[in-house]
Amino acid sequence: MARQKPETTPARRQFLAGAIAASAATAITPPAAQAADAAKPAAKPPSALPPSARTAAAETATPRELARVKGLPGSDFMVDVIKTLDIKYMPTNCASSFRAIHESLINYGKNTMPEYISCMHEESAIGMAHGYFKITGKPLLSLCHGTVGLQHATMAVYNAWCDRVPLIVMGGNDLDAATRPPGVPTFHAAQDINAIVRDYTKWDDQPVTLQHFAQSFVRAYKIAMTPPYGPVAISLDAGLQQEPAKDHGPKLYIPKYSPGTPPQGDSGAVKEAARLLANAQNPVIVADRAARTSAGIGLLVQLAELLQARVIDQNGRMNFPKTHYLSGQAGVVANADVILGLELSDFWNVVNAFTDNGENGGIGENASRIKPGTKLISINSSELLTKSNYQDFQRFQEVDISMAADAEATLPALIEAVKSALPNSAKAAIAKRGEAAKRAYADAATRTREAAAIGWNASPISTARLAMETFAQIKGLDWSLVNGNLSGWALRLWPMEKHYHYIGGSGGYGQGYGPQAAVGAAMANRDLGRFSVSFQGD
């Protein structure tokens, strides 16, 4: 990749240090007023600290300029690497440990691809990247400041891990104890800052040279974007950012990114699953995060219609149109003889009921939701991602066929295998099953409307009415529900059909997801000309 020419303006490496020295008030004050102000005694600088000359200097003086390395800094090369991967935004809370690459992104990189989005908190920044991906299918990059910045980000990173969302976190870190400043910078440094998030990231690295950084960043992007998706982390040494690129040799290069192919189910397992589904009297499909793209919705519709199988969408993603007559509710598993689970985070809870604080001395009680002999099929890429500490993999469920594979990537082969396995004698039974599903869907829609009408004129307004009054205002727009669902009423009453109509929840059920994920998703929708809706609860 051809290198860009560095800026020759003396502003390089001064924008963080000197920006606050320029006074907006001076720029707009007439000269006569400036002279009058100069004659007045200097106002005492406000401070929460005891007044002293040192305090006044710290609050009013121009900060010391950062030293500018001779030649091209390593951070310029890092920006070249980042720009090869089509990352549009970089939501980040400013900090000193990555000030060099921050400056390079703004001045050398022209603040485009990625564009720096200033955030007030690391959790907000990561949450924005979380919501953005679920609209666009593209990850964002966020910088965090050493130990404290990465600790602020942890809740949002964990949500992304549980929700199978890829994002790239780079943590600034002063590694060299012999050269880093004493005091605060050392409090914020660590031998291994990635240890803070290692249990809930897919991969991490700590580059020690610029070529190492180029390889690590491209590898990180590829790993994050190969299903099962997940966050990745890179520790970014402050010294490495500021070292002259020439010190790292004349042959620096940027590796080419080649997308990884999603893992597909074994052909033998696919054929056996198809045989069970084709011969089932009452097959049911349950999907959680099955549709990675809009094409995934179409594939699931195709399979469901082929079998006339009811589909339960657990809403981790928008998997199946709510307006389709095969869209079912959780209770349909009771009569199933074959259940196909697609990217389920909790298959055990699909087929088992759990009563907490029951009559058995407060100990949880289990009961089966399904008939004896029901066959269970699982296609789940998360089996390739499981770690041992955090228990997001849920309780263990025995299944008859288990494919550690991406559901969307496996559906085309499964659809063809089902077509081959369906006997001609089954056509009448399948058609009859479809007619029964249409009647059940119509009955459920009537019951939903009747339930929504209860308390319609109540004050405060009911959540069902709030859902419908809101939809009445947006129904003519290309809309997207980016957060909240009003206790499920929006999911039950709105005609959700497209992959961006609903993007699911936080994944880890951690506090603080909603507002920032809504902003990130809305930012993506804005670029695509869509209108975003968020119902923010407590």
Coordinates of C-alpha atoms in Angstrom, one line a residue:
M1 CA 0.0 0.0 0.0
A2 CA 1.4 3.4 -0.9
R3 CA 2.1 5.5 2.1
Q4 CA 0.5 8.9 2.5
K5 CA 2.7 12.0 2.8
P6 CA 2.9 13.3 6.3
E7 CA 1.6 16.7 7.2
T8 CA 4.3 19.3 7.3
T9 CA 2.3 21.7 9.4
P10 CA 3.7 22.3 13.0
A11 CA 0.3 21.3 14.3
R12 CA 1.3 17.6 14.1
R13 CA 1.5 16.2 17.7
Q14 CA 0.2 19.6 19.1
F15 CA -3.5 19.1 18.6
L16 CA -4.0 17.3 22.0
A17 CA -1.6 19.5 23.8
G18 CA -2.4 22.9 22.4
A19 CA -6.0 22.9 21.3
I20 CA -7.4 24.2 24.5
A21 CA -4.9 27.2 24.4
A22 CA -6.9 28.9 21.7
S23 CA -9.7 31.0 23.2
A24 CA -13.0 31.1 21.4
A25 CA -13.9 34.1 23.4
T26 CA -11.0 36.1 22.1
A27 CA -11.9 35.1 18.6
I28 CA -15.3 36.7 18.8
T29 CA -14.6 39.7 21.1
P30 CA -14.2 43.1 19.4
P31 CA -10.7 44.7 19.9
A32 CA -12.1 47.6 22.1
A33 CA -13.7 45.2 24.4
Q34 CA -10.5 43.1 24.5
A35 CA -8.5 46.3 25.6
A36 CA -11.1 47.1 28.3
D37 CA -10.9 43.5 29.6
A38 CA -7.1 43.7 29.7
A39 CA -7.3 46.7 32.0
K40 CA -9.4 44.8 34.5
P41 CA -7.6 42.7 37.2
A42 CA -7.3 39.1 36.3
A43 CA -10.1 37.0 37.6
K44 CA -9.2 34.3 40.1
P45 CA -9.3 31.0 38.3
P46 CA -12.2 28.8 39.7
S47 CA -10.9 25.6 41.4
A48 CA -12.0 22.9 43.7
L49 CA -8.3 22.8 44.9
P50 CA -6.7 25.2 47.4
P51 CA -5.7 28.4 45.5
S52 CA -2.1 28.6 44.7
A53 CA 0.2 29.7 41.9
R54 CA 0.7 26.1 40.9
T55 CA -3.0 25.4 40.8
A56 CA -3.6 28.5 38.7
A57 CA -0.9 27.5 36.3
A58 CA -2.2 24.0 35.9
E59 CA -5.7 25.2 35.1
T60 CA -4.9 28.2 32.9
A61 CA -1.5 27.6 31.2
T62 CA -0.9 26.2 27.8
P63 CA 0.0 22.5 28.1
R64 CA 3.5 21.4 27.1
E65 CA 3.7 20.4 23.5
L66 CA 4.3 16.7 22.8
A67 CA 7.7 15.8 21.3
R68 CA 7.4 15.1 17.6
V69 CA 9.6 12.2 16.4
K70 CA 11.8 12.7 13.4
G71 CA 10.4 11.2 10.3
L72 CA 7.2 9.2 10.2
P73 CA 6.0 7.9 13.5
G74 CA 4.9 4.3 13.9
S75 CA 1.4 5.5 14.6
D76 CA 1.1 6.7 10.9
F77 CA 1.9 3.2 9.7
M78 CA -0.7 1.8 12.1
V79 CA -3.3 4.1 10.6
D80 CA -2.3 2.8 7.1
V81 CA -3.0 -0.7 8.4
I82 CA -6.4 0.2 9.9
K83 CA -7.5 2.0 6.7
T84 CA -7.3 -1.3 4.7
L85 CA -10.2 -2.8 6.7
D86 CA -13.1 -0.6 5.9
I87 CA -13.8 0.5 9.5
K88 CA -16.0 3.6 9.3
Y89 CA -16.1 4.9 12.9
M90 CA -14.0 4.7 16.0
P91 CA -16.0 5.6 19.2
T92 CA -13.5 6.3 21.9
N93 CA -12.9 8.2 25.1
C94 CA -9.7 10.3 24.7
A95 CA -6.6 9.3 26.8
S96 CA -2.8 9.8 26.9
S97 CA -1.7 6.2 26.3
F98 CA -2.9 6.3 22.7
R99 CA -2.4 10.0 22.0
A100 CA 0.1 9.3 19.2
I101 CA -2.3 7.2 17.1
H102 CA -5.1 9.6 18.0
E103 CA -3.1 12.4 16.4
S104 CA -2.2 10.2 13.4
L105 CA -5.9 9.3 12.8
I106 CA -7.0 13.0 12.8
N107 CA -4.1 14.7 10.9
Y108 CA -2.4 11.9 8.9
G109 CA -5.6 9.9 8.3
K110 CA -7.8 13.0 7.8
N111 CA -10.3 11.6 10.4
T112 CA -12.0 9.4 7.8
M113 CA -12.3 5.6 7.7
P114 CA -12.3 5.5 10.6
E115 CA -13.9 8.8 11.8
Y116 CA -13.1 9.5 15.5
I117 CA -16.3 9.7 17.6
S118 CA -15.6 11.3 21.0
C119 CA -17.3 9.5 23.9
M120 CA -17.5 10.3 27.6
H121 CA -17.0 6.7 28.8
E122 CA -15.5 3.5 27.4
E123 CA -18.7 1.5 28.1
S124 CA -20.6 3.9 25.9
A125 CA -18.0 3.6 23.1
I126 CA -18.1 -0.2 23.1
G127 CA -21.9 -0.2 23.4
M128 CA -22.1 2.0 20.3
A129 CA -19.9 -0.5 18.4
H130 CA -22.2 -3.3 19.6
G131 CA -25.4 -1.7 18.2
Y132 CA -23.7 -0.5 15.0
F133 CA -22.6 -4.1 14.0
K134 CA -26.1 -5.5 14.4
I135 CA -27.4 -3.1 11.8
T136 CA -24.5 -3.2 9.3
G137 CA -22.7 -6.5 9.9
K138 CA -19.4 -4.5 10.2
P139 CA -17.3 -4.2 13.3
L140 CA -16.0 -0.9 14.7
L141 CA -12.7 -0.1 16.5
S142 CA -12.5 1.5 19.9
L143 CA -9.4 2.6 21.9
C144 CA -9.2 2.2 25.7
H145 CA -6.8 3.7 28.1
G146 CA -4.7 1.1 29.9
T147 CA -5.9 -0.6 33.0
V148 CA -8.6 1.9 34.0
G149 CA -10.0 2.4 30.5
L150 CA -10.3 -1.3 29.8
Q151 CA -11.9 -1.9 33.2
H152 CA -14.5 0.7 32.3
A153 CA -15.2 -1.1 29.0
T154 CA -15.5 -4.6 30.5
M155 CA -19.3 -4.7 30.9
A156 CA -19.9 -3.7 27.3
V157 CA -17.2 -6.2 26.1
Y158 CA -18.9 -9.0 28.0
N159 CA -22.3 -8.1 26.5
A160 CA -20.7 -8.3 23.0
W161 CA -19.2 -11.6 23.9
C162 CA -22.5 -13.1 25.0
D163 CA -24.3 -11.6 22.0
R164 CA -21.7 -13.0 19.6
V165 CA -20.8 -9.5 18.3
P166 CA -17.4 -8.7 16.8
L167 CA -15.6 -5.6 17.7
I168 CA -11.9 -4.6 18.1
V169 CA -10.7 -3.1 21.3
M170 CA -7.2 -1.6 21.4
G171 CA -5.8 -0.7 24.8
G172 CA -3.1 1.9 25.1
N173 CA -0.4 0.8 27.5
D174 CA 3.0 2.1 28.6
L175 CA 5.0 -1.1 28.7
D176 CA 8.6 0.1 29.2
A177 CA 9.0 0.8 33.0
A178 CA 12.3 2.4 32.3
T179 CA 10.9 5.2 30.1
R180 CA 7.2 5.7 31.1
P181 CA 6.4 8.6 33.4
P182 CA 6.0 7.9 37.1
G183 CA 2.8 8.4 39.0
V184 CA -0.5 8.2 37.1
P185 CA 0.8 6.6 33.8
T186 CA 2.3 3.8 35.8
F187 CA -0.9 3.2 37.8
H188 CA -2.6 2.8 34.4
A189 CA 0.0 0.4 32.9
A190 CA 0.2 -3.4 33.2
Q191 CA 2.3 -6.2 32.0
D192 CA -0.8 -7.8 30.4
I193 CA -3.8 -5.5 30.2
N194 CA -5.6 -8.0 27.9
A195 CA -5.9 -10.3 30.9
I196 CA -8.8 -8.1 32.1
V197 CA -11.0 -9.2 29.2
R198 CA -9.3 -12.5 28.1
D199 CA -12.1 -14.7 29.5
Y200 CA -14.6 -13.0 27.3
T201 CA -12.7 -12.1 24.1
K202 CA -12.1 -14.4 21.2
W203 CA -8.4 -13.6 20.8
D204 CA -5.8 -11.0 21.9
D205 CA -2.3 -9.9 21.3
Q206 CA 0.4 -7.4 22.3
P207 CA 2.5 -6.4 19.3
V208 CA 6.1 -5.5 20.0
T209 CA 7.1 -4.2 16.5
L210 CA 5.2 -2.3 13.8
Q211 CA 5.2 -5.4 11.5
H212 CA 3.9 -7.4 14.4
F213 CA 1.1 -4.8 14.7
A214 CA 0.2 -5.1 11.0
Q215 CA -0.1 -8.8 11.3
S216 CA -2.0 -8.7 14.6
F217 CA -4.5 -6.2 13.5
V218 CA -5.4 -7.9 10.3
R219 CA -5.5 -11.3 12.2
A220 CA -7.7 -9.7 14.9
Y221 CA -10.2 -8.4 12.3
K222 CA -10.3 -11.8 10.6
I223 CA -10.8 -13.8 13.8
A224 CA -13.5 -11.4 15.0
M225 CA -15.4 -11.7 11.7
T226 CA -15.3 -15.4 11.3
P227 CA -18.4 -17.1 12.9
P228 CA -18.8 -17.5 15.7
Y229 CA -18.3 -13.8 16.0
G230 CA -16.8 -12.2 19.1
P231 CA -14.7 -9.3 20.4
V232 CA -10.9 -9.2 20.1
A233 CA -8.3 -7.2 22.0
I234 CA -4.9 -5.7 21.2
S235 CA -2.6 -4.0 23.7
L236 CA -1.0 -1.0 22.0
D237 CA 2.3 0.2 23.5
A238 CA 2.6 3.9 23.8
G239 CA 6.3 3.8 22.9
L240 CA 5.7 1.7 19.8
Q241 CA 3.3 4.3 18.5
Q242 CA 5.9 7.1 18.7
E243 CA 9.0 5.3 17.5
P244 CA 10.1 6.3 14.0
A245 CA 8.9 3.8 11.4
K246 CA 12.4 3.8 9.8
D247 CA 13.7 2.1 13.0
H248 CA 11.5 -1.0 12.1
G249 CA 13.2 -1.7 8.8
P250 CA 12.5 -0.6 5.2
K251 CA 10.2 -3.6 4.3
L252 CA 7.2 -2.9 6.4
Y253 CA 4.1 -4.3 4.6
I254 CA 0.4 -4.7 5.3
P255 CA -1.0 -8.2 5.1
K256 CA -4.0 -8.7 2.8
Y257 CA -7.3 -9.5 4.5
S258 CA -9.1 -12.5 3.2
P259 CA -12.5 -13.2 4.9
G260 CA -12.8 -16.6 6.6
T261 CA -15.4 -19.1 5.4
P262 CA -18.1 -19.8 8.1
P263 CA -17.9 -23.4 9.3
Q264 CA -20.6 -25.6 7.8
G265 CA -22.2 -28.8 9.2
D266 CA -20.8 -32.2 8.3
S267 CA -22.5 -33.6 5.3
G268 CA -23.4 -36.9 7.0
A269 CA -24.9 -35.0 10.0
V270 CA -26.8 -32.8 7.6
K271 CA -28.3 -35.8 5.8
E272 CA -29.3 -37.5 9.0
A273 CA -30.9 -34.2 10.3
A274 CA -32.8 -33.9 7.0
R275 CA -34.1 -37.5 7.3
L276 CA -35.5 -36.8 10.8
L277 CA -37.1 -33.5 9.7
A278 CA -38.6 -35.0 6.5
N279 CA -40.2 -37.9 8.3
A280 CA -41.4 -35.9 11.3
Q281 CA -45.1 -35.6 12.0
N282 CA -44.7 -32.2 13.8
P283 CA -41.3 -30.6 13.3
V284 CA -40.5 -27.3 15.1
I285 CA -37.6 -24.9 14.5
V286 CA -36.3 -22.7 17.2
A287 CA -33.9 -19.9 16.3
D288 CA -31.9 -17.5 18.5
R289 CA -29.0 -15.9 16.6
A290 CA -29.4 -17.9 13.4
A291 CA -29.8 -15.1 10.8
R292 CA -26.5 -13.3 10.5
T293 CA -27.7 -11.4 7.4
S294 CA -31.0 -10.6 5.6
A295 CA -30.3 -13.7 3.5
G296 CA -30.5 -15.8 6.6
I297 CA -34.1 -14.9 7.1
G298 CA -34.9 -16.0 3.6
L299 CA -33.2 -19.3 4.1
L300 CA -35.1 -20.0 7.3
V301 CA -38.4 -19.1 5.6
Q302 CA -37.5 -21.5 2.8
L303 CA -36.8 -24.4 5.2
A304 CA -39.9 -23.7 7.3
E305 CA -42.2 -23.6 4.2
L306 CA -40.6 -26.8 2.8
L307 CA -41.6 -28.6 6.0
Q308 CA -44.5 -26.4 7.0
A309 CA -42.8 -26.3 10.4
R310 CA -43.6 -23.8 13.0
V311 CA -40.7 -21.4 13.9
I312 CA -40.1 -20.0 17.3
D313 CA -37.9 -16.9 17.1
Q314 CA -36.2 -16.2 20.4
N315 CA -35.3 -12.7 19.1
G316 CA -31.5 -12.8 19.7
R317 CA -31.6 -11.5 16.1
M318 CA -34.5 -10.9 13.7
N319 CA -34.6 -14.5 12.4
F320 CA -38.1 -15.0 11.0
P321 CA -40.9 -12.6 9.9
K322 CA -43.5 -12.0 12.6
T323 CA -46.1 -11.7 9.8
H324 CA -45.5 -15.2 8.5
Y325 CA -48.2 -17.8 9.4
L326 CA -45.5 -20.3 10.5
S327 CA -44.3 -17.8 13.2
G328 CA -45.1 -19.7 16.4
Q329 CA -44.9 -19.3 20.2
A330 CA -42.9 -21.2 22.7
G331 CA -45.8 -23.6 23.6
V332 CA -45.6 -25.4 20.2
V333 CA -42.6 -27.5 21.4
A334 CA -45.0 -29.5 23.6
N335 CA -46.3 -31.5 20.6
A336 CA -43.1 -31.6 18.5
D337 CA -41.5 -34.9 17.6
V338 CA -38.4 -33.3 16.1
I339 CA -36.9 -29.9 17.2
L340 CA -34.3 -28.2 15.2
G341 CA -32.3 -25.6 17.3
L342 CA -30.4 -22.9 15.4
E343 CA -27.7 -21.0 17.3
L344 CA -29.5 -21.5 20.6
S345 CA -27.8 -19.9 23.6
D346 CA -29.9 -22.1 25.9
F347 CA -31.2 -25.3 24.3
W348 CA -31.9 -26.8 27.8
N349 CA -34.4 -24.1 28.6
V350 CA -36.2 -24.7 25.3
V351 CA -37.1 -28.3 26.3
N352 CA -37.1 -28.0 30.1
A353 CA -39.1 -25.8 32.5
F354 CA -37.4 -24.5 35.6
T355 CA -39.3 -23.2 38.7
D356 CA -37.2 -21.1 41.0
N357 CA -38.1 -21.0 44.8
G358 CA -40.6 -23.8 44.3
E359 CA -42.3 -25.9 47.0
N360 CA -39.2 -28.1 47.4
G361 CA -37.6 -26.1 50.1
G362 CA -36.8 -23.2 47.8
I363 CA -34.7 -25.4 45.5
G364 CA -35.3 -25.0 41.8
E365 CA -37.5 -27.6 40.2
N366 CA -37.3 -29.0 36.7
A367 CA -40.0 -30.3 34.4
S368 CA -39.9 -31.4 30.7
R369 CA -41.6 -29.3 28.1
I370 CA -41.5 -32.0 25.5
K371 CA -42.9 -35.5 24.8
P372 CA -40.7 -38.5 25.5
G373 CA -38.8 -39.6 22.4
T374 CA -38.7 -36.2 20.8
K375 CA -35.6 -35.9 18.6
L376 CA -33.3 -32.9 19.1
I377 CA -31.0 -31.4 16.5
S378 CA -28.6 -28.6 17.2
I379 CA -26.6 -26.5 14.7
N380 CA -24.6 -24.0 16.8
S381 CA -21.3 -22.3 16.1
S382 CA -20.9 -21.3 19.7
E383 CA -19.7 -24.7 20.5
L384 CA -16.5 -23.6 18.8
L385 CA -16.1 -20.6 21.1
T386 CA -16.8 -21.9 24.6
K387 CA -14.5 -21.0 27.5
S388 CA -14.6 -22.4 31.0
N389 CA -15.0 -19.4 33.4
Y390 CA -18.1 -17.4 32.4
Q391 CA -21.1 -19.6 32.2
D392 CA -22.8 -18.1 29.1
F393 CA -22.8 -21.5 27.5
Q394 CA -25.7 -22.4 29.9
R395 CA -26.8 -25.9 31.1
F396 CA -25.8 -29.0 29.2
Q397 CA -28.5 -30.5 27.0
E398 CA -28.3 -33.9 25.4
V399 CA -29.2 -33.9 21.7
D400 CA -29.5 -36.5 19.0
I401 CA -27.5 -34.7 16.3
S402 CA -25.0 -32.0 17.2
M403 CA -23.3 -29.8 14.5
A404 CA -20.6 -27.4 15.7
A405 CA -21.2 -25.2 12.7
D406 CA -22.7 -21.8 11.6
A407 CA -26.4 -22.2 11.2
E408 CA -26.9 -19.8 8.3
A409 CA -24.0 -21.3 6.4
T410 CA -25.4 -24.8 6.9
L411 CA -29.0 -24.0 5.9
P412 CA -28.5 -24.2 2.1
A413 CA -27.1 -27.8 2.4
L414 CA -29.9 -28.7 4.9
I415 CA -32.6 -27.4 2.6
E416 CA -31.3 -29.4 -0.3
A417 CA -31.0 -32.5 1.8
V418 CA -34.6 -32.1 3.1
K419 CA -35.8 -31.8 -0.5
S420 CA -34.1 -35.1 -1.3
A421 CA -35.4 -36.8 1.8
L422 CA -39.0 -35.8 1.5
P423 CA -41.1 -38.7 0.2
N424 CA -43.9 -38.0 -2.2
S425 CA -46.3 -39.6 0.2
A426 CA -45.7 -36.8 2.7
K427 CA -47.0 -34.0 0.6
A428 CA -50.6 -34.3 1.8
A429 CA -49.6 -34.4 5.4
I430 CA -47.3 -31.4 5.0
A431 CA -50.0 -29.4 3.3
K432 CA -52.4 -30.3 6.1
R433 CA -49.8 -29.2 8.7
G434 CA -49.6 -25.8 6.9
E435 CA -53.3 -25.3 7.0
A436 CA -53.3 -26.0 10.7
A437 CA -50.5 -23.5 11.2
K438 CA -52.5 -20.8 9.4
R439 CA -55.5 -21.3 11.7
A440 CA -53.3 -21.3 14.8
Y441 CA -51.5 -18.1 13.6
A442 CA -54.9 -16.4 13.0
D443 CA -56.2 -17.4 16.4
A444 CA -53.0 -16.2 18.2
A445 CA -53.2 -12.9 16.4
T446 CA -56.8 -12.4 17.6
R447 CA -55.8 -13.3 21.2
T448 CA -52.9 -10.8 21.0
R449 CA -55.2 -8.0 19.8
E450 CA -57.7 -8.8 22.6
A451 CA -54.9 -8.8 25.2
A452 CA -53.6 -5.5 23.9
A453 CA -57.0 -3.9 24.2
I454 CA -57.1 -4.6 28.0
G455 CA -56.5 -1.3 29.8
W456 CA -56.3 0.6 26.5
N457 CA -57.6 3.8 28.1
A458 CA -55.8 3.3 31.3
S459 CA -53.6 6.1 32.8
P460 CA -50.6 5.8 32.9
I461 CA -50.7 4.5 29.3
S462 CA -50.4 0.7 28.9
T463 CA -47.3 -0.6 27.2
A464 CA -49.4 -2.3 24.5
R465 CA -51.0 1.1 23.6
L466 CA -47.7 2.8 23.7
A467 CA -46.4 0.3 21.2
M468 CA -49.3 0.9 18.8
E469 CA -49.4 4.6 19.1
T470 CA -45.7 4.7 18.4
F471 CA -46.0 2.5 15.3
A472 CA -48.8 4.7 14.0
Q473 CA -46.3 7.5 13.7
I474 CA -43.6 5.5 11.9
K475 CA -45.4 3.0 9.8
G476 CA -44.8 5.0 6.6
L477 CA -41.0 5.1 7.3
D478 CA -38.2 2.7 6.7
W479 CA -38.0 2.0 10.5
S480 CA -35.7 0.0 12.8
L481 CA -36.3 -0.8 16.4
V482 CA -32.8 -0.5 17.9
N483 CA -33.6 -1.0 21.6
G484 CA -36.4 -2.2 23.9
N485 CA -39.6 -3.9 23.0
L486 CA -42.1 -2.7 25.6
S487 CA -42.4 -6.1 27.4
G488 CA -42.7 -7.9 24.1
W489 CA -45.6 -5.9 22.8
A490 CA -43.7 -4.4 19.9
L491 CA -42.6 -7.9 18.9
R492 CA -46.1 -9.2 19.0
L493 CA -47.9 -6.2 17.3
W494 CA -45.5 -4.6 14.9
P495 CA -45.1 -6.2 11.4
M496 CA -41.5 -7.2 11.7
E497 CA -40.1 -8.7 8.5
K498 CA -36.7 -7.3 7.8
H499 CA -33.4 -8.1 9.5
Y500 CA -33.0 -4.5 10.8
H501 CA -36.6 -4.3 12.1
Y502 CA -35.3 -5.7 15.4
I503 CA -31.7 -6.3 16.6
G504 CA -32.2 -8.2 19.8
G505 CA -30.9 -7.3 23.3
S506 CA -27.6 -7.0 25.1
G507 CA -26.6 -10.6 25.2
G508 CA -25.2 -10.6 28.7
Y509 CA -28.1 -8.7 30.3
G510 CA -25.6 -6.2 31.7
Q511 CA -26.8 -2.8 32.8
G512 CA -26.1 0.2 30.6
Y513 CA -26.5 -1.5 27.1
G514 CA -29.6 0.3 25.8
P515 CA -28.7 4.0 25.3
Q516 CA -25.3 3.5 23.7
A517 CA -26.3 0.5 21.5
A518 CA -29.2 2.6 20.3
V519 CA -26.9 5.4 19.4
G520 CA -24.6 3.1 17.5
A521 CA -27.4 1.4 15.7
A522 CA -29.1 4.8 14.9
M523 CA -25.7 6.0 13.5
A524 CA -25.7 3.1 11.1
N525 CA -29.3 3.5 10.2
R526 CA -28.7 7.2 9.5
D527 CA -26.1 6.3 7.0
L528 CA -28.6 4.0 5.3
G529 CA -31.5 6.4 5.4
R530 CA -33.6 4.6 8.0
F531 CA -35.5 5.9 11.0
S532 CA -34.5 4.5 14.4
V533 CA -36.8 3.8 17.4
S534 CA -35.6 3.1 21.0
F535 CA -37.7 2.3 24.0
Q536 CA -35.4 3.0 26.9
G537 CA -36.5 1.5 30.2
D538 CA -34.9 2.0 33.6

